[in-house]
Coordinates of C-alpha atoms and ligand atoms in Angstrom, one line a residue:
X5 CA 23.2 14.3 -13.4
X6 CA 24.5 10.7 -13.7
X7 CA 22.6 8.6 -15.7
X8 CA 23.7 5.3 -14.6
X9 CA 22.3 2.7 -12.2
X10 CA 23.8 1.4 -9.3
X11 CA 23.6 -1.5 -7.5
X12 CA 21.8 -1.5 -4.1
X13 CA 24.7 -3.0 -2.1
X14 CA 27.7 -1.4 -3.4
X15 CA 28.1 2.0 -5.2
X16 CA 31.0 1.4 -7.4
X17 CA 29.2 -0.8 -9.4
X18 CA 27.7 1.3 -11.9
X19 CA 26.2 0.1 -15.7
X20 CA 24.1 1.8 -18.1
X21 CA 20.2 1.2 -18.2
X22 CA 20.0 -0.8 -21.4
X23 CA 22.8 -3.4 -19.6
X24 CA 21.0 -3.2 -16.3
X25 CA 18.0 -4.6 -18.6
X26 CA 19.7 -7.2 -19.6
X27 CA 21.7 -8.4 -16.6
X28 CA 19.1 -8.1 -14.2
X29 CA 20.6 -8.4 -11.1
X30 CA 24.0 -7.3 -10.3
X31 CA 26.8 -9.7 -9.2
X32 CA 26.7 -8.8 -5.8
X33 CA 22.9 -9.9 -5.4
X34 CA 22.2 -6.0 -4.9
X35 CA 19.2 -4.4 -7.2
X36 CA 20.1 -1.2 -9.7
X37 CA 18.7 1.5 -9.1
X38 CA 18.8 5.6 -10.5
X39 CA 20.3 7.1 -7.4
X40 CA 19.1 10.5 -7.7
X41 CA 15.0 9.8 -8.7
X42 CA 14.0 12.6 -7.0
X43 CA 15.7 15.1 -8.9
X44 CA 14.5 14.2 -12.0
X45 CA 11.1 15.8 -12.1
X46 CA 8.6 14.3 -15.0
X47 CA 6.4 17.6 -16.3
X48 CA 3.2 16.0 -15.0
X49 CA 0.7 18.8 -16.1
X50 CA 1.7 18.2 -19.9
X51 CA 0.2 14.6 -18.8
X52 CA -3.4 15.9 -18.4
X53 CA -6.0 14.4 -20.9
X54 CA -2.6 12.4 -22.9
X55 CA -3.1 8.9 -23.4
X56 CA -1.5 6.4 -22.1
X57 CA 1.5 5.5 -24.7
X58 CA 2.0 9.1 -24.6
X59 CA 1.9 9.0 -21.2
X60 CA 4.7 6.0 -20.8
X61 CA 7.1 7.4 -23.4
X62 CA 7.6 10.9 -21.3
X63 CA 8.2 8.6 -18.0
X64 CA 10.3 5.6 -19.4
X65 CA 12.6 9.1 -21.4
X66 CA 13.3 10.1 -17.9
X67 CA 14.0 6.6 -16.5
X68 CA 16.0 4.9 -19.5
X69 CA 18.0 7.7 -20.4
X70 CA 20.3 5.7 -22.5
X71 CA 17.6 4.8 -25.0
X72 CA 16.6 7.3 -27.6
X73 CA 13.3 8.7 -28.1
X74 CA 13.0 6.6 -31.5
X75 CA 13.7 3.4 -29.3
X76 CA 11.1 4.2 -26.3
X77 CA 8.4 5.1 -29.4
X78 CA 9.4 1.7 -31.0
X79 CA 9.0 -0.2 -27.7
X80 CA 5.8 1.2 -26.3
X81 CA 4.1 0.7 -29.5
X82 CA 5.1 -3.1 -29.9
X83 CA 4.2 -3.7 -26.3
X84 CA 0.9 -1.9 -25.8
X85 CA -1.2 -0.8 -29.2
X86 CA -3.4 -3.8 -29.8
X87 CA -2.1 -5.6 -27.2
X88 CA -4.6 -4.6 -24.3
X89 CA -8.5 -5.2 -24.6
X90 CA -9.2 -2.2 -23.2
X91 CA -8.4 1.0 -25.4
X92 CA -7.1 2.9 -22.2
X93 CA -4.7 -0.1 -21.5
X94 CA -5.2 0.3 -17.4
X95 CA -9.1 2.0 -17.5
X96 CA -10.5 3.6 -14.1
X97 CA -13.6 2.2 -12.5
X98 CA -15.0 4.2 -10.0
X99 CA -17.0 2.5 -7.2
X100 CA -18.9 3.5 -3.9
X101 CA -15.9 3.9 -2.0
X102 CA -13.3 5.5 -4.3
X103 CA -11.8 3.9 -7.6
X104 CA -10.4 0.6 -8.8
X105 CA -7.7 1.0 -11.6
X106 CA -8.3 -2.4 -13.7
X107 CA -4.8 -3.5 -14.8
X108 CA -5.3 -6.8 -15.8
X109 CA -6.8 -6.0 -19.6
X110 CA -3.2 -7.5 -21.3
X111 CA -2.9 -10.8 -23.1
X112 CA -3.1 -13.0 -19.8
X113 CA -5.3 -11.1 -17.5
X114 CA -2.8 -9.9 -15.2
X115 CA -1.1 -6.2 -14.0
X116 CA 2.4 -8.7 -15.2
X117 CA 1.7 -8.2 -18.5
X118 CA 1.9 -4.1 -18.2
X119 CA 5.7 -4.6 -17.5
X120 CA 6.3 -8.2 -19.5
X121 CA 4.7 -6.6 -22.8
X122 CA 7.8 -4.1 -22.6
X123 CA 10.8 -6.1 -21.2
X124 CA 10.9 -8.2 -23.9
X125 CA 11.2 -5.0 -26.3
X126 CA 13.5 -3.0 -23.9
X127 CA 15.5 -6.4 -24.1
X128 CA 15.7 -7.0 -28.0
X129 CA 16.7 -3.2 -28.3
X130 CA 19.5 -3.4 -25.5
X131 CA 20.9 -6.1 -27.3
X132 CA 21.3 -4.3 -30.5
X133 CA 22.3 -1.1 -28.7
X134 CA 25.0 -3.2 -26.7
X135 CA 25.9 -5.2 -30.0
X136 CA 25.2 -8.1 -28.0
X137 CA 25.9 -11.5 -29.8
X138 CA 24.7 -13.9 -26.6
X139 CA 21.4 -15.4 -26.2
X140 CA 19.2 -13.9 -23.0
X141 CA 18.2 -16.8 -20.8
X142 CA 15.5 -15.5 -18.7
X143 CA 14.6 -17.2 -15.7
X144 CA 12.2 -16.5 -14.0
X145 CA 10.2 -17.5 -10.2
X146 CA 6.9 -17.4 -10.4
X147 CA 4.0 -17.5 -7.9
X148 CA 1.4 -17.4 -10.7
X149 CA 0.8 -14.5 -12.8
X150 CA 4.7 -13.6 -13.9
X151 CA 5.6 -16.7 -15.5
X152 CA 2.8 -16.6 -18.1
X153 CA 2.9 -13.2 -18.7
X154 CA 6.7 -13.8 -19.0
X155 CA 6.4 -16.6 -21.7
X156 CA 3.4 -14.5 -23.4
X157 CA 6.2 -11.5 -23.6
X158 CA 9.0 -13.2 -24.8
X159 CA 7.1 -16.4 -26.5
X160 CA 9.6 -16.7 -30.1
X161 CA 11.5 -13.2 -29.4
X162 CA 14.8 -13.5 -30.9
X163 CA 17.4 -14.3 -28.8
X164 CA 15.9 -15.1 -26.3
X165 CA 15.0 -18.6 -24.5
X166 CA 12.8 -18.3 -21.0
X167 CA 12.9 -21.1 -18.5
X168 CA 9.9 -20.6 -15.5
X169 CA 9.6 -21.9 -12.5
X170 CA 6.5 -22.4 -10.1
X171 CA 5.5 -23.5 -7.0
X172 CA 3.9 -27.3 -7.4
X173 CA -0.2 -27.0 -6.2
X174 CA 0.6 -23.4 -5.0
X175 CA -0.8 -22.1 -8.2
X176 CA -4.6 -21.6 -9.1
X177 CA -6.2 -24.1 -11.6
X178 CA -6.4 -21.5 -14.4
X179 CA -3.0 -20.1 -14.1
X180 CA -0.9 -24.1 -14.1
X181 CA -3.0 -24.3 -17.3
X182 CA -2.0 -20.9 -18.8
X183 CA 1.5 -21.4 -18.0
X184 CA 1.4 -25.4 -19.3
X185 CA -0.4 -24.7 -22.8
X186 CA 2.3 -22.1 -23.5
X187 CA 3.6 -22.3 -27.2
X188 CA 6.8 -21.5 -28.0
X189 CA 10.0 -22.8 -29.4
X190 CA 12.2 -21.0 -26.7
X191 CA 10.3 -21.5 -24.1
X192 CA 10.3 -23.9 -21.0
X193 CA 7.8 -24.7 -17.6
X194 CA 8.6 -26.4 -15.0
X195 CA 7.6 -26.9 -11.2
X196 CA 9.5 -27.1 -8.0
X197 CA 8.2 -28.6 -4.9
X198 CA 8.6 -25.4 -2.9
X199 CA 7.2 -22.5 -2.4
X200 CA 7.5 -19.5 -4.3
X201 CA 10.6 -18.0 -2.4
X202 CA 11.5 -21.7 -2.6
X203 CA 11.9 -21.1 -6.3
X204 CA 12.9 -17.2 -6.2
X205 CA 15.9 -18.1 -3.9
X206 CA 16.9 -21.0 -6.2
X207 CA 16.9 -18.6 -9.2
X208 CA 18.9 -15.9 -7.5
X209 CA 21.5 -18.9 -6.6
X210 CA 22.0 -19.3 -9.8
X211 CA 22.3 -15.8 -10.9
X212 CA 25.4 -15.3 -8.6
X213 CA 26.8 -18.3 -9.3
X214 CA 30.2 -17.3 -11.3
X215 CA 31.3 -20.5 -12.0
X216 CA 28.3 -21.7 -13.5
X217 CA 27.9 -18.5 -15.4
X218 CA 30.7 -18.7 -16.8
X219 CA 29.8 -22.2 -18.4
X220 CA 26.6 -20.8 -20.0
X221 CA 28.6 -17.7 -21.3
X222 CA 30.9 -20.4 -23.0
X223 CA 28.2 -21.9 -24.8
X224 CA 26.8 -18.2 -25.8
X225 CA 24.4 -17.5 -23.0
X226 CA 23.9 -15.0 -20.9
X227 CA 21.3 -15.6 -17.6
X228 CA 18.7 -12.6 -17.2
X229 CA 15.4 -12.1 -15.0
X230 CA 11.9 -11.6 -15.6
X231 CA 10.7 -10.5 -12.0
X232 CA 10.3 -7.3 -11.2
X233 CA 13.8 -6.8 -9.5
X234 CA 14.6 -6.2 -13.5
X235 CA 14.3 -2.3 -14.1
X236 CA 13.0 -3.4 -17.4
X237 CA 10.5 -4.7 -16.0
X238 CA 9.6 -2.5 -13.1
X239 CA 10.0 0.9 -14.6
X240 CA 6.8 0.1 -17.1
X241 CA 4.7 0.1 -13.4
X242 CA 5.1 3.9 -12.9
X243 CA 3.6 4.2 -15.8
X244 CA -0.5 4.0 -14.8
X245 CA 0.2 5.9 -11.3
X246 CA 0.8 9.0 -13.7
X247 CA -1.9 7.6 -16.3
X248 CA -4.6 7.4 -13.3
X249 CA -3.8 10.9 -12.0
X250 CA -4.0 12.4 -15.0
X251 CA -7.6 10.5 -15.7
X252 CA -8.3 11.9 -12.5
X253 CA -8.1 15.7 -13.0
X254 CA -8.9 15.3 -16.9
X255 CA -12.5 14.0 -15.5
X256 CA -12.4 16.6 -12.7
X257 CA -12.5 14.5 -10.1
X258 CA -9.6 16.1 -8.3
X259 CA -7.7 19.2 -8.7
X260 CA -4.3 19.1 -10.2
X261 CA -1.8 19.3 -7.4
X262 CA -4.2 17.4 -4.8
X263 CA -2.7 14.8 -3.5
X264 CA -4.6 11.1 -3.9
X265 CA -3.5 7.7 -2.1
X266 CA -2.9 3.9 -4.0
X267 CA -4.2 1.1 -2.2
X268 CA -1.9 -1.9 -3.7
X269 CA -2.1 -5.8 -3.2
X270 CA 1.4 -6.3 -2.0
X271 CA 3.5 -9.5 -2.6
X272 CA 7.3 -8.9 -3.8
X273 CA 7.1 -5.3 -3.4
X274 CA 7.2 -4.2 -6.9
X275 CA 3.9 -2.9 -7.6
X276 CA 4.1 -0.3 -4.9
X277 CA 7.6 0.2 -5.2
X278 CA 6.7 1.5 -8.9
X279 CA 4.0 4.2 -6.9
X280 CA 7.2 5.2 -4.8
X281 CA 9.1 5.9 -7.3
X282 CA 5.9 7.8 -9.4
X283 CA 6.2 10.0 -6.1
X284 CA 9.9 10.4 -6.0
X285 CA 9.2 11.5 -9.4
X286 CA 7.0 14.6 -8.4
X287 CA 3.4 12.8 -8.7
X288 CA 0.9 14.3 -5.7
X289 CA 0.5 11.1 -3.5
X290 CA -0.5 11.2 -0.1
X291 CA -0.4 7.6 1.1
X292 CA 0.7 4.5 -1.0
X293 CA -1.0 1.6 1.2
X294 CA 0.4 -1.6 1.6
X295 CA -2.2 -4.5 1.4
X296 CA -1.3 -8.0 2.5
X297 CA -2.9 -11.5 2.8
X298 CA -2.5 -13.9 5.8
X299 CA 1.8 -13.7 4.7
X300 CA 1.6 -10.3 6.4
X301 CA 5.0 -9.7 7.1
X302 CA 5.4 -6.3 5.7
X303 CA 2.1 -5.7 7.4
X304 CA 4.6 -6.5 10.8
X305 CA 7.4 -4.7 8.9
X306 CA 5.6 -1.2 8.6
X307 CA 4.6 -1.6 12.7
X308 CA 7.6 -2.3 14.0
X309 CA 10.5 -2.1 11.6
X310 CA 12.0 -5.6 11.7
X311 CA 11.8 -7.8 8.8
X312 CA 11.1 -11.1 9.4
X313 CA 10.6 -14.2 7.5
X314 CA 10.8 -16.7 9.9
X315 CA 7.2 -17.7 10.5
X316 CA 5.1 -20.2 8.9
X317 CA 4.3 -19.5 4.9
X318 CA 0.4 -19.5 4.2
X319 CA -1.3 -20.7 1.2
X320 CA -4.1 -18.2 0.6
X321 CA -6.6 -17.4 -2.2
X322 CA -4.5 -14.9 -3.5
X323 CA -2.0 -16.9 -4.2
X324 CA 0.4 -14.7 -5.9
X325 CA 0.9 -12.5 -3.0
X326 CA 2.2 -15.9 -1.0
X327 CA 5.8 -14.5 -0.3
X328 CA 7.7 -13.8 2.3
X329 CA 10.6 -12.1 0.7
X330 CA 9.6 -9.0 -0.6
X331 CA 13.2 -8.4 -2.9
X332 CA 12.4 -4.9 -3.7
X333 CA 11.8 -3.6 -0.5
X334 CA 15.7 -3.2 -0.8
X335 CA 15.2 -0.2 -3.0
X336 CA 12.7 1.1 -1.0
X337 CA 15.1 1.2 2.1
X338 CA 17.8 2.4 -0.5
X339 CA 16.1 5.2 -1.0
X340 CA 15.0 5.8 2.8
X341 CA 18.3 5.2 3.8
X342 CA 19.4 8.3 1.4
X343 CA 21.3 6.2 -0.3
X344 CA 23.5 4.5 2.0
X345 CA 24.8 1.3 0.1
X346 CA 26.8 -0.1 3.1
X347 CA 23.8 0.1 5.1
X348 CA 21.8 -2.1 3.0
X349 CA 24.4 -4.5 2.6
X350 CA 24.3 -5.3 6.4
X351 CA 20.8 -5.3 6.0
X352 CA 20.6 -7.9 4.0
X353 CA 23.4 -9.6 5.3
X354 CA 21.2 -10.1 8.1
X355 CA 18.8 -11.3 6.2
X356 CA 20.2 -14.1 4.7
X357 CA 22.3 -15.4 8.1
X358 CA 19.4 -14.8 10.3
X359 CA 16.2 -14.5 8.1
X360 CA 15.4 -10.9 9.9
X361 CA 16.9 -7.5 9.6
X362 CA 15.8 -4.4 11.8
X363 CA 16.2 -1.1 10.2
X364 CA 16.6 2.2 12.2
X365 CA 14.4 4.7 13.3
X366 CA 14.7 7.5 10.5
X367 CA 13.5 4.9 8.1
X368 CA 10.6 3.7 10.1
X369 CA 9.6 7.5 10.3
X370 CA 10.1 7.9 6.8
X371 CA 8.0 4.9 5.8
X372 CA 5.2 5.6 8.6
X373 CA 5.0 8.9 6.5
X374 CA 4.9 7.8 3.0
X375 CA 3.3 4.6 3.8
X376 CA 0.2 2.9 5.2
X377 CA -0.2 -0.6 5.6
X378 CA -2.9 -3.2 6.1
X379 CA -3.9 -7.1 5.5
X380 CA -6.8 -8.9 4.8
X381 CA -7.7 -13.0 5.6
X382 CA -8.8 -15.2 3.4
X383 CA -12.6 -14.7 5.1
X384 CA -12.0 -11.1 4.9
X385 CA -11.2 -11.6 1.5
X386 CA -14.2 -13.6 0.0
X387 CA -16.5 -11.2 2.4
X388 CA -15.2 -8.2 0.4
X389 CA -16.1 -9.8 -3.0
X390 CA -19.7 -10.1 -1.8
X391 CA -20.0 -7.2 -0.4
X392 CA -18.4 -4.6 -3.4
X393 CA -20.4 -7.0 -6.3
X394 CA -23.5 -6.4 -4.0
X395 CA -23.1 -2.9 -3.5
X396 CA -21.6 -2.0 -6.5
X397 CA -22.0 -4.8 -9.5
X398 CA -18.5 -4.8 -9.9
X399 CA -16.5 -8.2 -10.1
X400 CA -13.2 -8.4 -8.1
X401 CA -10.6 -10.6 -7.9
X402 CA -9.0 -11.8 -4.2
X403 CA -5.8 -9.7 -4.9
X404 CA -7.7 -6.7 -5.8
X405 CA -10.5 -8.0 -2.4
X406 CA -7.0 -7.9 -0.1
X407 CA -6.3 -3.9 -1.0
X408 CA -9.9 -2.8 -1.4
X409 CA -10.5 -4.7 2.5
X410 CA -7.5 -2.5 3.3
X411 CA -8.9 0.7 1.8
X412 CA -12.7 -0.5 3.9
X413 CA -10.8 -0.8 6.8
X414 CA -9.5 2.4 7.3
X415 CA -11.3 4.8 4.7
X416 CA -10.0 8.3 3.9
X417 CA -12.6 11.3 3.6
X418 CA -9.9 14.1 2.6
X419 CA -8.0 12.3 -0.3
X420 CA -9.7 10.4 -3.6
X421 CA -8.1 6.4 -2.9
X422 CA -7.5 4.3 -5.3
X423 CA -7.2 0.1 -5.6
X424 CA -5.1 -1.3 -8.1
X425 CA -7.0 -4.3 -9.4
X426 CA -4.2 -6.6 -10.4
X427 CA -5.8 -9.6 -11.8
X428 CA -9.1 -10.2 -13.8
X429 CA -11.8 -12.1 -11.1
X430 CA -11.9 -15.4 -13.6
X431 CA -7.8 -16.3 -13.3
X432 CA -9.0 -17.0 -9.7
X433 CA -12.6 -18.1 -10.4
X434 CA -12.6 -21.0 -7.8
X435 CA -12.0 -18.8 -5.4
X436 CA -14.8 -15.9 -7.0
X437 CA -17.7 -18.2 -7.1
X438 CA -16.9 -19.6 -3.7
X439 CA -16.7 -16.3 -2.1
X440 CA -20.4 -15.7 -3.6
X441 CA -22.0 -18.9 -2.8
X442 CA -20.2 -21.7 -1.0
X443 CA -17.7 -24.1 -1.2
X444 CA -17.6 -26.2 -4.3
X445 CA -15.7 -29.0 -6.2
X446 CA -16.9 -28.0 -9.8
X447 CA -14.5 -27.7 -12.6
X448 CA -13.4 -24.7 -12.4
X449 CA -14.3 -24.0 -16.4
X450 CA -17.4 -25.0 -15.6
X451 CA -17.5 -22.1 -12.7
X452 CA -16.1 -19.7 -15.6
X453 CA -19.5 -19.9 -17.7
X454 CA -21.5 -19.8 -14.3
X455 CA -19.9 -16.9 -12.9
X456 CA -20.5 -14.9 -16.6
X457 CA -23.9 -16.3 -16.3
X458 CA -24.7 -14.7 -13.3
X459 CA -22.8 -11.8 -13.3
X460 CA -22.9 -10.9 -16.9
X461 CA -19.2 -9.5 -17.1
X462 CA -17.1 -11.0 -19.8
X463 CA -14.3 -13.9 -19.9
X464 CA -10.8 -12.8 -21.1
X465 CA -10.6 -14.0 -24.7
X466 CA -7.8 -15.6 -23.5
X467 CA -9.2 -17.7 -20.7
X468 CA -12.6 -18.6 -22.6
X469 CA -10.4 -21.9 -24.5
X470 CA -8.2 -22.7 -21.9
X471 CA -9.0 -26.3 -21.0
X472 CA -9.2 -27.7 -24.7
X473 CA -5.5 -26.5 -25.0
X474 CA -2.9 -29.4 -24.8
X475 CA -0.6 -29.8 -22.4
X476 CA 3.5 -28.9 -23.3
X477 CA 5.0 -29.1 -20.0
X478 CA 5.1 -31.8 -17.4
X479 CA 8.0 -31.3 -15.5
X480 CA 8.4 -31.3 -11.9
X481 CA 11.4 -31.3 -10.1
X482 CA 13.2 -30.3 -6.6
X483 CA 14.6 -27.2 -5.7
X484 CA 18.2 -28.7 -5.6
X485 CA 17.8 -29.8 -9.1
X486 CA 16.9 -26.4 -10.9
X487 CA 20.6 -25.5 -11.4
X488 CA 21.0 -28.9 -13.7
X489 CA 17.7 -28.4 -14.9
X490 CA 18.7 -24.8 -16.6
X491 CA 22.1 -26.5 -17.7
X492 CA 20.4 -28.9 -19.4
X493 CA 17.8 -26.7 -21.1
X494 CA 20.0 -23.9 -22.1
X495 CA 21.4 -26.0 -24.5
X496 CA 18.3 -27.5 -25.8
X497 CA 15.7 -24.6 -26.2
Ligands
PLP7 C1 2.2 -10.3 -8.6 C2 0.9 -10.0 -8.2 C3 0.6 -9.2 -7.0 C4 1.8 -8.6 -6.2 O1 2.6 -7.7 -6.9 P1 4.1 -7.4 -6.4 O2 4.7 -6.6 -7.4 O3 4.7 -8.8 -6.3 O4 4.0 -6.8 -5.0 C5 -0.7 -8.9 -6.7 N1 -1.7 -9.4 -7.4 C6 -1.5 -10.2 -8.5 C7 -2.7 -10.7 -9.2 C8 -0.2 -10.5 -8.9 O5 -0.1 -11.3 -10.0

C-alpha cells in the first residue's frame, strides 16, 4: 500500500503526510490526498463504547501513517483532554426528529476548533520529524469561525507565526470581536474588503507564487494553511462520524452494521468531505446530505452537475457558509473520478478561465448515490430555530437551522439522521434572538444575557467576557494589498 499523498491535479507529485501537513497545498494548486482510502479499512466494531481520544488515535494511525503511535497519542492529548467543555468532546443530543451532534464545545464555540486544536500539534511534530529549521507562516481565509479557532490553535506555538484574513462586515459581531481580542505574540488579523473567496483566492495566489516564496524561504519562512484544504486539518473531522456511530450502537439506538445518514451545513466542503471519507473508510452511511444557505451552488451542483460560481454572492445569517468555491469538492470528484488526476486538472482549469466546470455523468451517478442535497433561506432558517426550541427546548444555531431545515424537508423513516451542529447558537446571537422574537438593534452582549435568560442554556465561558476585551487588530486593507501585507508581517511577527 503506498502511504504517500498525492496531489489532486497531477500524480507524480507525491510527499509524506507529515510534509503534506506542513506545506498545505501543493505547487500546482492541487489538494493531497491518500489515493487508495477505501482500502484501508478502520476496525470499527473495536470502536463500540471507546471514547473519543481512543476513538481519534485508531483513525488518524490509519490516515497519518508516517507518524508513530507515540506521536498521534502525544497530539490527541494536547489538542483534546481539557480542551473541550464537554467530557465527550462532540456529545449527541437527540431531538424529535433524529439527533444533533453538538461540535462546537472547543475553546471558541465552533466544529473549527475539532481540527485547529490538532493542526497546530500535527504541525510542531512534523517539523521535528522533518528536522525542519523554517518558521510555518500560516495563512489563513476566513469567513468567521476558522480564523479564531486558527489563532486559538496556534496562539504562541513555536515556530509558528499566523496571519488571518476576513471578510470586512461579512463577519457576525461576536466573531470580529473574538478574532480582534486575540493574544498572541505570533499572531496577526486583518480584513479585506471582499468576500470570503475574495480572501481565499488571494491566499491561494500567494501560496503558488514561486517567486515570492522563495523570498520568504530566504528570510527562514515557509507559507502553510489553516483551512481545511490542509489534511492536518481535515483528517481530525472523520474523527466524530466514527465517535457518533459508535455512541449510536453503544446506546442501542441502532444496530451495528445499519447504516445512518449526516445532515451537514455545507460551505467549503470540508465538513462533509470528512463524512466521505469516514465512508470510504468502511463506516455504515447511507446518505451524507449536503445543506446550503441562499449560496446554494452545490445545492445546483448535486441537480445538474455543473459547478458554477457565477451568480450573485449572498450575505446570509449563516455567514460562514457564504462561499461560492467549495475547494474541497476537488477531492470529492478525485475520488469519484477513480482517481483520474488529468481529469481534475481540466476541471478546474475550467474553473478558473470560465468560473464553471461540468463533470460527466458517472460522477453525477455516483454523487446522486452517496449524496443528498438541500438548502435553506434565511426565513427558513430563523423559522427552524423557533420551531425545534418550541418543540424540543433545544437551542440552535443558523448553521446547524440550514442542515436540520434540510433534514425537515425531506425526513427519512428507515435510517437514524443526524445534524451536525457546527457552532454554539450565542456566536450568532443577533441572528438567535431575532429568529425568536423580531428584529432588533440591541447590543448584541446585551442579547447574550437575554437569550440565557430566557432560554436557560449556558454562554461559552469564552464568549461570556467578550466585549470588555481590548482591541489588538485594526487593520483593514484591499485584496490587492494582502501579498505586501504578509511581506511585511512575516518579518515582524
Ligand atoms: C465553517 C463552518 C461551516 C461550513 O463547514 P465547511 O467545512 O466549510 O463546509 C458550517 N458552519 C459553521 C458554524 C462553520 O464555522
Amino acid at each position: 500500500m503506498n502511504n504517500l499523498y498525492e496531489s489532486t491535479r497531477n500524480a507524480d507529485i507525491k510527499i509524506t503526510p507529515s510534509k503534506a501537513i506542513l506545506k498545505g497545498l501543493s505547487d500546482d494548486g492541487g489538494l493531497f490526498v491518500l489515493k487508495d482510502l477505501a482500502s484501508r479499512n478502520v476496525d470499527i466494531k473495536a470502536m463500540v463504547g471507546k471514547d473519543y481520544y481512543e476513538i481519534a488515535k485508531m483513525v488518524f494511525k490509519v490516515l497519518l501513517p508516517d507518524f508513530s503511535e507515540e506521536e498521534i497519542d502525544a497530539c490527541v492529548n494536547n489538542a483534546y483532554r481539557g480542551k473541550f467543555s464537554n467530557q465527550e468532546v462532540t456529545p449527541l443530543v437527540k431531538t424529535s426528529d433524529g439527533y444533533v451532534m453538538e461540535l462546537f464545545n472547543g475553546p471558541t464555540s465552533a466544529f473549527k476548533d475539532v481540527g485547529l486544536q490538532m493542526l497546530p500539534q500535527l504541525t510542531k511534530t512534523a517539523l521535528v520529524k522533518n528536522n525542519e529549521k523554517e518558521d510555518i507562516l500560516i495563512l489563513t481565509a476566513t469567513s468567521g469561525d476558522t480564523g479564531k479557532a486558527a489563532l486559538a490553535g496556534f496562539q504562541d506555538v513555536e515556530h509558528t507565526k499566523v496571519i488571518v484574513f476576513y471578510p470586512y462586515q461579512g463577519v457576525s459581531k461576536v466573531q470580529e470581536m473574538q478574532m480582534r481580542t486575540q493574544a498572541g505574540k505570533n499572531v496577526k488579523v486583518v480584513a479585506i474588503r471582499g468576500n470570503f473567496d475574495d480572501a481565499q483566492s488571494g491566499v491561494k495566489n500567494i501560496f503558488t507564487d514561486k517567486d515570492f516564496n522563495q523570498q520568504l524561504a530566504a528570510d527562514n519562512i515557509r507559507l502553510s494553511s489553516a483551512n481545511s484544504i490542509n489534511i492536518g486539518r481535515l483528517i481530525p473531522q472523520c474523527v466524530y462520524y466514527f465517535y457518533a456511530y459508535g455512541k449510536l450502537v453503544a446506546d442501542n439506538a441502532i444496530k451495528f452494521g445499519d447504516k445512518v445518514n449526516f445532515v451537514v451545513p455545507t460551505g467549503n466542503f470540508g465538513d462533509i468531505l470528512a463524512g466521505y471519507y469516514a465512508k470510504l473508510l468502511g463506516l455504515p452511511i447511507n446518505k451524507l446530505v449536503c445543506a446550503s444557505n441562499d449560496n446554494n451552488v452545490l445545492y445546483d451542483f448535486y441537480n445538474t452537475g455543473c459547478y458554477d460560481r457565477n451568480r450573485s454572492f449572498m450575505k446570509t445569517i449563516s455567514p460562514s457558509m457564504d462561499i461560492l468555491i467549495s475547494s474541497n469538492l476537488e477531492r470529492l470528484l478525485y475520488y469519484m473520478s477513480d482517481c483520474d488526476n488529468t481529469y481534475i486538472n481540466e476541471l478546474m482549469q475550467d474553473l478558473a478561465r470560465d468560473g464553471q466546470y461540468q463533470v460527466n455523468e458517472k460522477i453525477l451517478k455516483r454523487l446522486h448515490d452517496e449524496f443528498a442535497a438541500g438548502y435553506a433561506t434565511n426565513e427558513d432558517t430563523a423559522a427552524t430555530i423557533r420551531k425545534v426550541y418550541e418543540k424540543d427546548g433545544y437551542l440552535i444555531d443558523p448553521h446547524t437551522a440550514v442542515a436540520y431545515k434540510v433534514l425537515l424537508d425531506a425526513p427519512d423513516q428507515e435510517h437514524v439522521s443526524v445534524v451536525l451542529s457546527t457552532a454554539s447558537p450565542y456566536k450568532f446571537t443577533n441572528s438567535v434572538y431575532e429568529a425568536m422574537h423580531e428584529a432588533t438593534k440591541q447590543d448584541e452582549f446585551i442579547l447574550m444575557k437575554k437569550l440565557n435568560g430566557e432560554t436557560g442554556v449556558n454562554i461559552p465561558e469564552n464568549l461570556k467576557d467578550l466585549d470588555s476585551k481590548p482591541i489588538l487588530h485594526s487593520d483593514v486593507i484591499d485584496v490587492a494589498e494582502m501579498k505586501a501585507y504578509v511581506a511585511e508581517k512575516a518579518k515582524t511577527i
